């Protein structure tokens, strides 16, 4: 999968930039390989199939969320609402499916749950593109409102899916017979493929990058940037909705108090993956690597029984190194 | 330009309507607000009615809802007005101090306070003391002699009780691990140390091989449990220090299909834990008496207002419950879903 950059920036020496960009992606990928190797040697337990699928499963909720956030960050925006938006989508999925509430059929309830995520994104998009509220503020407001609404709608109680047959298998079942690979992991990979195609081949990806590198120029070239911005935030919300379904299926419940802080993990995954916070450059594959890197690091340190305090330090250092690499790249670029 | 703005406002309004419609469609039963504050008495108008303000550590966890329920019962019985506030999460020390300050400014007759950080709250508690407002500490103590009494669970003894059951179920041999909510709060520390110290001094053939912290987050605690089980294939048991940790352990054991191969002991209750105990996945759990904590706090506050003598601590008790006694009325009264 190639790295997507903004078409309007192609005046600059593309080849050189791609090489440098690939360098950072390689750095993240290299770090993933090195960590994986290190933990495999350090602990026999690390490389077991159960543990590897466990790592993939633990990366899938934040990973799916981060895929959507990648598009928003590509525009130079930010989406702080993905964490609690996930929670609200999970609660709404419970409301749609739980027999004590609406008790809709499984497929319909899941689709509506994901669509509710899209609605959250749509409101974000309108606030940013039409009302011209800065993305940080608009999505911060949504982060708080979504957290509150999740508690209000659930009446502060977790809502369970015990009476919704088949729901937990969305995350924990395994459609590949005998493979013991949880469906959530397959859904994560499928979402990566869809997001990758949308970013590199779809209009929405091209315009997201284009808006991120120069919104005015994009608008002058005849693109309705307002409409596309709304579409991009809505897409991010759709991934948020999907992550809400995944976490609800994994926990067999919608936990209304969960989710705060997940947005920062998603943003970290995006940044580690080489997507620039100032917009114009993004990589879906990078985001996936970023999410996996954090999951491998956390799991490996847990397996080695490293105290949790140090696990956090390690994740912090990885984020710092990734952003530092991003800065070095940009500074070199400015030197041209 | 004007039309643009107008259209924007219209879209916002429509979006708000959609959200509002969804939320009202979501709640099936009463029109309960689910907010962070409630007044238990209807006739709030009368002038000489006593007012007790409770500041808890949170309001969205089921545990705190049960504490609130007990406080409301006592307030109704004693005919006092009671408010119940708490921060968004148990990490929001500053927000809680702000709420304590706000409560103090409302000039209540007494304050009940469950400190997230006992040191940080002392300056505000001193203000209350000099204003002659008695403070009742609840759930966890405050490192100071300002509170007239503390209504709480003896967490260390409760954790030791969990350890005795773990040791019995494991035939007094083998390695065990702990998933805790955090390493800084008094409950986190005491529920960990009570368990570890019991094992160290009473069970020479048992070792606590790993202690990890999941912030009470079910998802993180699930992943932590799986990592612990992968790293320690000979583990005989895991103990979870609070509801989120215990449910995470249940999920992790489930996901690895290890039900029955490892002894799971939890803390507090909640639907998922109750189900796990009934299905046999979880051997049992310690429950506090959250309704009793709320009830005793308000009762002690009224006693303090009336100048009555109070003991320095009010032990609100704890119970071990498993599949044999889970349906006993005494246990059912303190469990919450």
XYZ file of C-alpha atoms in Angstrom:
673
model
C 0.000 0.000 0.000
C 1.525 3.292 -0.993
C 1.731 6.406 1.093
C -0.865 8.942 0.140
C 0.216 12.544 -0.160
C -1.692 15.585 -1.251
C -1.873 16.004 -5.031
C -1.592 19.794 -4.775
C 1.841 19.435 -3.263
C 3.266 17.584 -6.227
C 5.229 20.627 -7.294
C 7.853 19.659 -4.744
C 10.276 16.850 -5.552
C 7.909 13.963 -4.980
C 10.427 11.186 -5.112
C 12.594 12.660 -2.399
C 9.624 13.250 -0.114
C 8.334 9.763 -0.624
C 11.666 8.336 0.318
C 11.789 10.336 3.507
C 8.213 9.488 4.287
C 8.847 5.826 3.738
C 11.770 6.189 6.107
C 9.457 7.043 8.978
C 7.014 4.349 8.075
C 9.960 1.984 8.009
C 11.016 3.315 11.379
C 7.653 2.411 12.889
C 7.575 -0.907 11.056
C 11.191 -1.584 12.015
C 10.417 -0.778 15.644
C 7.489 -3.208 15.494
C 9.730 -5.981 14.138
C 12.487 -5.257 16.667
C 10.033 -5.258 19.590
C 8.374 -8.424 18.358
C 11.756 -10.126 18.074
C 12.881 -8.864 21.454
C 9.785 -10.083 23.287
C 9.854 -13.425 21.448
C 13.367 -14.047 22.697
C 12.668 -12.739 26.208
C 9.587 -14.821 26.896
C 8.431 -18.178 25.609
C 4.844 -17.188 26.211
C 4.941 -14.193 23.869
C 4.980 -16.051 20.566
C 2.117 -18.449 21.312
C -0.822 -18.287 18.893
C -3.185 -17.372 21.716
C -1.003 -14.450 22.687
C -0.500 -13.200 19.131
C -4.245 -13.254 18.494
C -4.662 -11.604 21.906
C -2.395 -8.752 20.799
C -4.294 -8.352 17.526
C -7.588 -8.383 19.416
C -6.384 -5.771 21.890
C -5.306 -3.530 18.986
C -8.565 -3.827 17.094
C -10.869 -1.445 19.009
C -8.424 1.467 19.158
C -7.116 0.495 15.705
C -10.509 0.812 13.990
C -11.065 4.122 15.769
C -7.656 5.343 14.630
C -8.412 4.534 10.971
C -11.212 7.105 10.964
C -9.123 9.599 12.909
C -6.437 9.275 10.199
C -8.758 10.889 7.632
C -9.578 13.800 9.941
C -5.928 14.321 10.854
C -5.076 14.205 7.123
C -7.173 17.368 6.732
C -5.126 19.052 9.447
C -8.041 18.633 11.845
C -8.342 16.503 14.973
C -11.102 14.310 16.352
C -11.163 14.136 20.134
C -14.653 12.626 20.184
C -13.737 9.144 18.960
C -13.266 7.688 22.476
C -16.542 8.708 24.070
C -18.203 8.602 20.640
C -17.328 4.897 20.660
C -19.002 4.604 24.061
C -22.139 6.401 22.891
C -22.324 4.216 19.768
C -21.939 1.126 21.988
C -24.742 2.314 24.272
C -26.984 3.053 21.265
C -26.221 -0.401 19.837
C -27.373 -1.824 23.172
C -30.508 0.315 23.059
C -31.277 -0.934 19.542
C -30.625 -4.611 20.338
C -31.461 -5.221 24.008
C -34.967 -6.716 24.338
C -35.654 -4.435 27.332
C -35.210 -1.465 25.014
C -35.967 -1.735 21.295
C -34.971 -5.361 20.682
C -34.336 -4.941 16.950
C -32.971 -7.806 14.822
C -29.195 -8.298 15.146
C -28.090 -7.033 11.739
C -30.366 -3.994 11.822
C -29.279 -3.054 15.336
C -25.597 -3.336 14.455
C -26.046 -1.264 11.289
C -27.954 1.387 13.236
C -25.268 1.370 15.946
C -22.581 2.036 13.348
C -24.839 4.622 11.686
C -25.172 6.393 15.019
C -21.396 6.754 14.969
C -21.749 8.309 11.507
C -24.310 10.734 12.928
C -21.852 11.820 15.628
C -19.303 12.407 12.871
C -21.851 14.287 10.782
C -22.556 16.690 13.647
C -18.785 17.172 14.094
C -18.416 17.835 10.366
C -21.215 20.394 10.313
C -19.797 22.147 13.364
C -16.356 22.323 11.771
C -17.219 23.021 8.143
C -20.397 25.088 8.388
C -20.241 26.739 11.799
C -16.460 27.162 11.433
C -15.764 25.967 14.964
C -12.113 24.876 15.189
C -11.912 21.050 15.031
C -10.223 20.829 18.425
C -13.088 22.711 20.100
C -15.911 21.142 18.093
C -14.779 17.596 18.805
C -13.849 18.420 22.408
C -17.425 19.577 22.899
C -18.677 16.386 21.258
C -16.354 14.325 23.447
C -18.010 15.770 26.552
C -21.553 15.687 25.184
C -21.188 12.089 23.977
C -19.844 10.995 27.357
C -22.780 12.646 29.104
C -25.361 11.293 26.653
C -23.988 7.757 27.039
C -24.596 8.027 30.791
C -28.024 9.653 30.389
C -29.296 7.146 27.826
C -28.068 4.142 29.801
C -29.266 5.703 33.075
C -25.614 5.224 34.196
C -26.017 1.427 34.150
C -24.141 -0.957 31.884
C -26.490 -2.541 29.338
C -25.862 -6.232 28.658
C -26.187 -8.296 25.488
C -26.808 -11.610 27.256
C -30.265 -11.778 25.669
C -28.995 -10.912 22.187
C -27.862 -14.269 20.767
C -24.881 -14.097 18.455
C -23.860 -10.546 19.339
C -20.600 -11.344 21.143
C -19.453 -13.510 18.240
C -19.101 -10.298 16.192
C -15.886 -9.794 18.173
C -15.122 -13.136 19.768
C -16.443 -15.714 17.300
C -14.210 -17.144 14.619
C -15.603 -17.531 11.113
C -12.445 -19.276 9.941
C -13.007 -22.803 11.268
C -10.282 -24.021 13.589
C -8.145 -20.922 13.183
C -9.050 -19.510 16.585
C -8.677 -16.016 15.122
C -11.295 -13.696 16.631
C -13.639 -11.984 14.185
C -12.785 -8.558 15.620
C -9.290 -9.008 14.196
C -10.669 -9.881 10.754
C -12.994 -6.870 10.933
C -10.021 -4.681 11.870
C -8.044 -5.941 8.853
C -11.041 -5.504 6.557
C -11.477 -1.959 7.876
C -7.781 -1.311 7.191
C -8.273 -2.477 3.589
C -11.365 -0.315 3.076
C -9.747 2.740 4.667
C -6.564 2.170 2.669
C -8.436 2.088 -0.625
C -10.512 5.139 0.345
C -7.405 7.113 1.282
C -5.231 6.260 -1.692
C -7.832 5.718 -4.440
C -11.036 7.373 -3.296
C -12.000 10.988 -3.856
C -12.552 11.369 -0.112
C -8.923 10.477 0.578
C -7.580 12.719 -2.148
C -9.620 15.685 -0.947
C -8.790 15.027 2.719
C -5.075 15.260 1.913
C -5.639 18.193 -0.382
C -7.606 20.126 2.257
C -4.867 19.274 4.743
C -2.096 20.732 2.644
C -3.945 23.792 1.370
C -7.659 24.214 1.946
C -7.938 27.516 0.079
C -6.236 26.209 -3.039
C -8.430 23.131 -2.945
C -11.523 25.294 -2.772
C -10.278 27.539 -5.584
C -9.782 24.499 -7.778
C -13.525 23.938 -7.628
C -13.823 21.402 -4.801
C -16.688 21.931 -2.373
C -14.402 21.645 0.657
C -17.243 22.246 3.072
C -19.183 19.258 1.836
C -16.096 17.060 1.747
C -15.086 18.074 5.274
C -18.513 16.999 6.499
C -18.102 13.725 4.596
C -14.657 13.137 6.137
C -15.843 13.654 9.719
C -18.846 11.446 8.981
C -16.503 8.722 7.726
C -14.446 9.045 10.914
C -17.658 8.730 12.906
C -18.552 5.579 10.984
C -15.308 3.937 12.063
C -16.012 5.163 15.606
C -19.417 3.468 15.412
C -17.794 0.237 14.252
C -15.333 0.373 17.153
C -18.310 0.864 19.475
C -19.903 -2.329 18.185
C -16.586 -4.182 18.538
C -15.998 -3.156 22.165
C -19.617 -3.870 23.111
C -19.398 -7.333 21.533
C -16.133 -8.035 23.302
C -17.391 -6.974 26.733
C -20.904 -8.400 26.176
C -22.085 -5.028 27.442
C -22.151 -1.321 26.738
C -20.172 0.266 29.570
C -21.280 3.907 29.707
C -18.381 5.087 31.880
C -15.682 3.756 29.560
C -13.918 5.467 26.671
C -12.308 8.619 27.988
C -8.633 8.508 27.014
C -9.166 6.080 24.136
C -9.094 9.024 21.713
C -5.551 9.815 22.787
C -4.467 6.234 22.143
C -6.054 6.451 18.687
C -4.310 9.730 17.933
C -1.033 8.218 19.179
C -1.475 5.278 16.786
C -2.067 7.696 13.897
C 0.981 9.801 14.776
C 3.282 6.812 15.315
C 2.170 5.649 11.872
C 3.630 8.758 10.293
C 0.494 10.776 9.573
C 1.320 14.426 10.046
C -0.731 16.329 12.625
C -0.480 19.407 10.410
C -2.279 17.579 7.630
C -1.546 16.748 4.005
C 0.112 13.406 4.662
C -1.426 10.217 5.904
C -0.917 6.497 5.872
C -3.522 3.895 6.766
C -0.927 1.153 6.849
C 1.090 3.360 9.184
C -1.904 3.791 11.497
C -2.339 0.031 11.625
C 1.351 -0.377 12.442
C 1.026 2.328 15.097
C -1.877 0.533 16.772
C -0.057 -2.809 16.602
C 3.152 -1.266 17.944
C 1.399 0.003 21.058
C -0.420 -3.291 21.554
C 2.782 -5.348 21.171
C 4.668 -3.054 23.535
C 1.967 -3.180 26.216
C 1.440 -6.934 25.934
C 5.150 -7.754 25.866
C 5.879 -5.664 28.942
C 2.911 -7.223 30.746
C 4.124 -10.711 29.872
C 7.538 -9.830 31.255
C 5.735 -8.616 34.416
C 7.187 -5.109 34.078
C 5.320 -2.799 36.490
C 2.564 -0.821 34.817
C 4.229 2.493 35.701
C 7.117 1.574 33.399
C 4.801 0.323 30.678
C 3.388 3.827 30.440
C 6.860 5.355 30.319
C 7.741 3.011 27.451
C 4.636 3.916 25.429
C 5.373 7.599 26.038
C 8.920 7.207 24.779
C 7.713 5.442 21.618
C 5.296 8.300 20.874
C 8.051 10.859 21.464
C 10.455 9.079 19.138
C 7.794 8.800 16.434
C 6.878 12.482 16.602
C 10.549 13.433 16.746
C 11.132 11.502 13.524
C 8.172 13.356 12.010
C 9.675 16.708 13.045
C 13.100 15.862 11.660
C 11.457 15.007 8.372
C 9.539 18.256 8.236
C 12.525 20.353 9.201
C 14.586 18.754 6.431
C 11.774 19.480 4.053
C 11.679 23.140 5.090
C 15.397 23.292 4.337
C 14.722 22.715 0.622
C -23.771 35.287 4.442
C -26.869 35.601 6.540
C -28.471 32.640 4.821
C -25.312 30.625 5.403
C -25.423 31.296 9.107
C -29.099 30.554 9.161
C -28.611 27.269 7.387
C -25.859 26.408 9.829
C -28.012 27.082 12.844
C -30.846 25.098 11.284
C -28.574 22.110 10.686
C -27.264 22.309 14.246
C -30.748 22.462 15.620
C -31.767 19.491 13.504
C -28.750 17.533 14.698
C -29.521 18.386 18.303
C -33.093 17.274 17.759
C -31.959 13.977 16.312
C -29.694 13.406 19.302
C -32.417 14.401 21.712
C -34.937 12.175 19.972
C -32.559 9.242 20.127
C -31.879 9.781 23.786
C -35.516 9.971 24.743
C -36.194 6.910 22.635
C -33.427 5.143 24.483
C -34.687 5.394 27.996
C -37.585 3.098 28.517
C -38.519 3.575 32.114
C -38.873 6.681 34.208
C -37.681 10.151 33.334
C -34.670 9.810 35.593
C -31.992 12.273 34.599
C -29.063 10.028 35.460
C -27.183 13.171 36.305
C -24.646 13.711 39.019
C -26.810 15.422 41.526
C -30.027 14.642 43.207
C -32.106 15.906 46.004
C -33.841 13.257 47.992
C -36.449 15.322 49.728
C -39.445 16.850 48.027
C -40.213 19.631 50.499
C -36.932 21.482 50.058
C -38.596 24.772 50.840
C -38.785 24.667 54.626
C -36.209 26.862 56.285
C -34.996 24.855 59.287
C -34.619 21.539 57.451
C -31.148 20.087 57.836
C -29.009 19.934 54.715
C -26.271 17.313 54.243
C -24.012 17.499 51.161
C -22.256 14.275 50.065
C -19.231 14.364 47.764
C -18.446 10.872 46.476
C -15.657 9.578 44.254
C -17.923 9.202 41.261
C -21.501 8.648 40.328
C -21.565 6.515 37.210
C -20.282 3.278 38.696
C -22.917 0.978 40.106
C -21.119 0.990 43.435
C -21.685 4.734 43.873
C -25.272 4.436 42.769
C -25.749 1.953 45.626
C -24.038 4.314 48.086
C -26.371 7.062 46.898
C -29.361 4.787 47.408
C -28.384 4.161 51.041
C -27.819 7.873 51.611
C -31.258 8.632 50.181
C -32.848 6.045 52.491
C -31.258 7.623 55.561
C -32.148 11.134 54.376
C -35.785 10.114 53.948
C -35.951 8.413 57.324
C -34.302 11.286 59.169
C -36.106 13.992 57.191
C -33.027 15.831 55.973
C -32.222 17.273 52.577
C -29.304 15.496 50.900
C -27.345 16.117 47.707
C -24.945 13.650 46.124
C -22.197 14.787 43.750
C -19.074 13.176 42.418
C -16.358 13.702 39.807
C -16.437 12.164 36.316
C -13.781 9.614 37.173
C -11.734 8.498 40.131
C -8.736 10.294 38.682
C -10.363 13.745 38.783
C -8.936 14.943 42.103
C -9.210 18.601 41.192
C -12.806 18.354 40.004
C -13.699 16.670 43.282
C -12.039 19.433 45.311
C -14.016 21.976 43.317
C -17.218 20.118 44.137
C -16.231 20.024 47.808
C -15.615 23.776 47.722
C -18.979 24.380 46.027
C -20.723 22.237 48.622
C -19.004 24.171 51.397
C -20.068 27.474 49.852
C -23.688 26.339 49.985
C -23.288 26.357 53.788
C -24.667 22.884 54.592
C -25.225 21.606 58.118
C -22.806 18.726 57.504
C -20.647 17.351 54.684
C -19.972 13.724 53.784
C -16.764 13.289 51.832
C -15.086 10.310 50.118
C -11.596 11.640 49.433
C -9.866 10.750 46.174
C -6.730 12.338 47.584
C -6.847 12.774 51.313
C -3.855 15.163 51.578
C -5.104 17.474 48.844
C -8.463 17.984 50.504
C -7.188 19.109 53.912
C -7.138 22.911 53.250
C -10.815 22.896 52.244
C -11.718 20.620 55.152
C -10.016 23.085 57.502
C -12.266 25.827 56.109
C -15.274 23.657 56.873
C -13.997 23.006 60.370
C -13.525 26.696 61.121
C -17.038 27.337 59.792
C -18.296 24.747 62.294
C -19.522 22.323 59.629
C -18.892 18.702 60.703
C -17.261 16.392 58.156
C -18.042 12.677 57.902
C -15.492 10.760 55.818
C -16.859 7.794 53.902
C -15.521 4.943 51.762
C -11.929 5.911 52.434
C -10.442 7.886 55.255
C -8.778 11.275 55.404
C -5.318 11.582 56.980
C -6.422 14.151 59.517
C -8.463 14.455 62.697
C -10.971 16.840 61.088
C -13.587 14.197 60.162
C -15.789 13.385 63.148
C -15.923 9.778 61.979
C -15.177 7.562 58.970
C -17.768 5.165 57.557
C -15.961 2.634 55.395
C -15.106 -0.941 54.621
C -11.987 -2.327 56.288
C -10.425 -2.980 52.885
C -7.321 -4.713 54.197
C -9.350 -7.204 56.213
C -11.685 -7.706 53.235
C -8.728 -8.434 50.932
C -7.276 -10.853 53.491
C -10.655 -12.622 53.509
C -10.356 -12.975 49.715
C -6.869 -14.423 50.217
C -8.063 -17.017 52.739
C -10.651 -18.269 50.260
C -8.079 -18.307 47.460
C -5.708 -20.366 49.640
C -8.419 -22.843 50.620
C -9.609 -23.316 47.043
C -6.016 -23.791 45.824
C -5.178 -26.327 48.575
C -2.617 -23.861 49.931
C -0.167 -24.245 47.049
C 0.600 -22.503 43.779
C 1.157 -19.135 42.111
C -1.487 -16.434 42.007
C -1.736 -13.003 40.351
C -3.622 -9.778 41.051
C -5.361 -7.378 38.669
C -5.993 -4.139 40.528
C -7.553 -0.805 39.562
C -4.669 1.428 40.584
C -1.620 1.694 42.800
C -2.343 5.126 44.289
C -5.813 5.162 45.852
C -6.312 3.901 49.391
C -8.716 1.183 48.210
C -6.277 0.056 45.518
C -3.369 -0.091 47.945
C -5.233 -1.761 50.828
C -6.993 -4.370 48.702
C -3.679 -5.314 47.129
C -1.623 -5.239 50.345
C -4.241 -7.050 52.430
C -4.142 -9.940 49.966
C -0.363 -9.977 49.496
C 0.411 -9.689 53.220
C -1.959 -12.518 54.096
C -0.266 -14.765 51.520
C 3.218 -13.818 52.728
C 2.558 -14.453 56.389
C 0.182 -17.430 56.224
C 0.784 -19.368 53.018
C 4.438 -20.412 52.611
C 3.652 -22.471 49.501
C 1.811 -19.710 47.652
C 3.340 -16.813 45.724
C 1.884 -13.644 44.265
C 3.837 -13.691 40.993
C 2.380 -10.657 39.221
C 0.384 -7.545 40.080
C -0.918 -5.412 37.208
C -3.205 -2.387 37.109
C -5.993 -1.805 34.588
C -7.546 1.403 35.910
C -10.811 -0.462 36.526
C -11.315 -0.457 32.727
C -12.925 -3.775 31.694
C -11.237 -3.879 28.277
C -7.734 -3.127 29.571
C -8.192 -5.537 32.478
C -9.235 -8.235 29.990
C -6.057 -7.779 27.948
C -3.926 -7.689 31.110
C -5.471 -10.930 32.354
C -4.733 -12.659 29.063
C -1.110 -11.515 29.163
C -0.729 -12.745 32.760
C -2.237 -16.136 31.897
C 0.019 -16.467 28.841
C 3.108 -15.605 30.846
C 2.227 -17.875 33.777
C 0.735 -21.106 32.450
C 0.908 -22.711 35.909
C -1.114 -19.983 37.596
C -3.717 -21.405 39.971
C -5.698 -18.253 40.654
C -6.313 -14.561 39.929
C -7.821 -11.987 42.261
C -9.415 -8.751 41.031
C -9.472 -5.701 43.348
C -12.640 -4.028 42.084
C -15.603 -4.569 39.791
C -13.920 -3.546 36.512
C -10.793 -5.572 37.282
C -12.811 -8.651 38.258
C -14.977 -8.482 35.141
C -11.829 -8.083 33.050
C -10.473 -11.296 34.614
C -13.736 -13.106 33.835
C -13.558 -11.915 30.203
C -9.902 -12.856 29.843
C -10.403 -16.358 31.264
C -13.411 -16.773 28.980
C -11.564 -15.622 25.861
C -8.769 -18.123 26.515
C -11.291 -20.910 27.211
C -9.710 -21.465 30.612
C -12.900 -21.553 32.627
C -12.444 -24.003 35.508
C -8.656 -24.131 35.085
C -7.944 -21.075 37.193
C -9.568 -19.856 40.423
C -11.079 -16.404 39.959
C -11.922 -14.257 42.971
C -13.470 -10.830 42.586
C -14.489 -7.742 44.519
C -17.792 -5.837 44.651
C -20.662 -7.035 42.482
C -22.420 -6.028 39.244
C -24.386 -8.206 36.817
C -21.363 -9.699 35.048
C -19.745 -10.802 38.299
C -22.994 -12.244 39.646
C -23.467 -14.205 36.402
C -19.880 -15.466 36.543
C -20.353 -16.724 40.094
C -23.620 -18.440 39.205
C -22.033 -20.101 36.166
C -19.047 -21.271 38.211
C -16.427 -19.299 36.257
C -15.789 -17.144 39.320
C -15.285 -18.929 42.631
C -16.608 -16.062 44.673
C -16.126 -12.425 45.548
C -15.958 -9.967 48.404
C -18.774 -7.491 48.505
C -18.777 -4.355 50.540
C -21.966 -2.890 51.837
C -22.338 0.214 49.636
C -25.913 0.877 50.713
C -24.725 0.702 54.318
C -21.876 3.131 53.613
C -24.319 5.728 52.256
C -26.815 5.097 55.046
C -24.268 5.293 57.879
C -22.704 8.436 56.424
C -25.933 10.422 56.468
C -26.905 8.985 59.851
C -23.517 9.945 61.319
C -23.765 13.412 59.764
C -27.100 14.038 61.492
C -25.716 12.692 64.776
C -22.751 15.057 64.455
C -25.046 18.025 63.806
C -26.925 17.135 66.982
C -23.635 17.046 68.897
C -23.741 13.329 69.615
C -20.545 11.347 70.279
C -19.374 9.185 67.400
C -16.752 6.414 67.195
C -13.662 7.273 65.114
C -14.547 4.620 62.567
C -17.801 2.986 61.564
C -17.033 -0.392 59.969
C -19.743 -0.860 57.383
C -18.751 -4.489 56.875
C -18.022 -6.850 54.030
C -19.184 -10.309 52.978
C -17.750 -13.251 51.095
C -20.282 -14.550 48.617
C -20.216 -17.520 46.249
C -22.680 -19.832 44.535
C -23.771 -21.287 47.899
C -24.967 -18.067 49.541
C -25.537 -15.654 46.655
C -29.319 -15.936 47.007
C -29.350 -15.351 50.780
C -31.379 -12.242 51.635
C -28.455 -10.838 53.628
C -26.202 -11.023 50.541
C -28.866 -9.985 48.050
C -29.391 -6.809 50.071
C -25.822 -5.631 49.464
C -25.334 -6.803 45.879
C -26.092 -4.484 42.994
C -26.539 -5.242 39.337
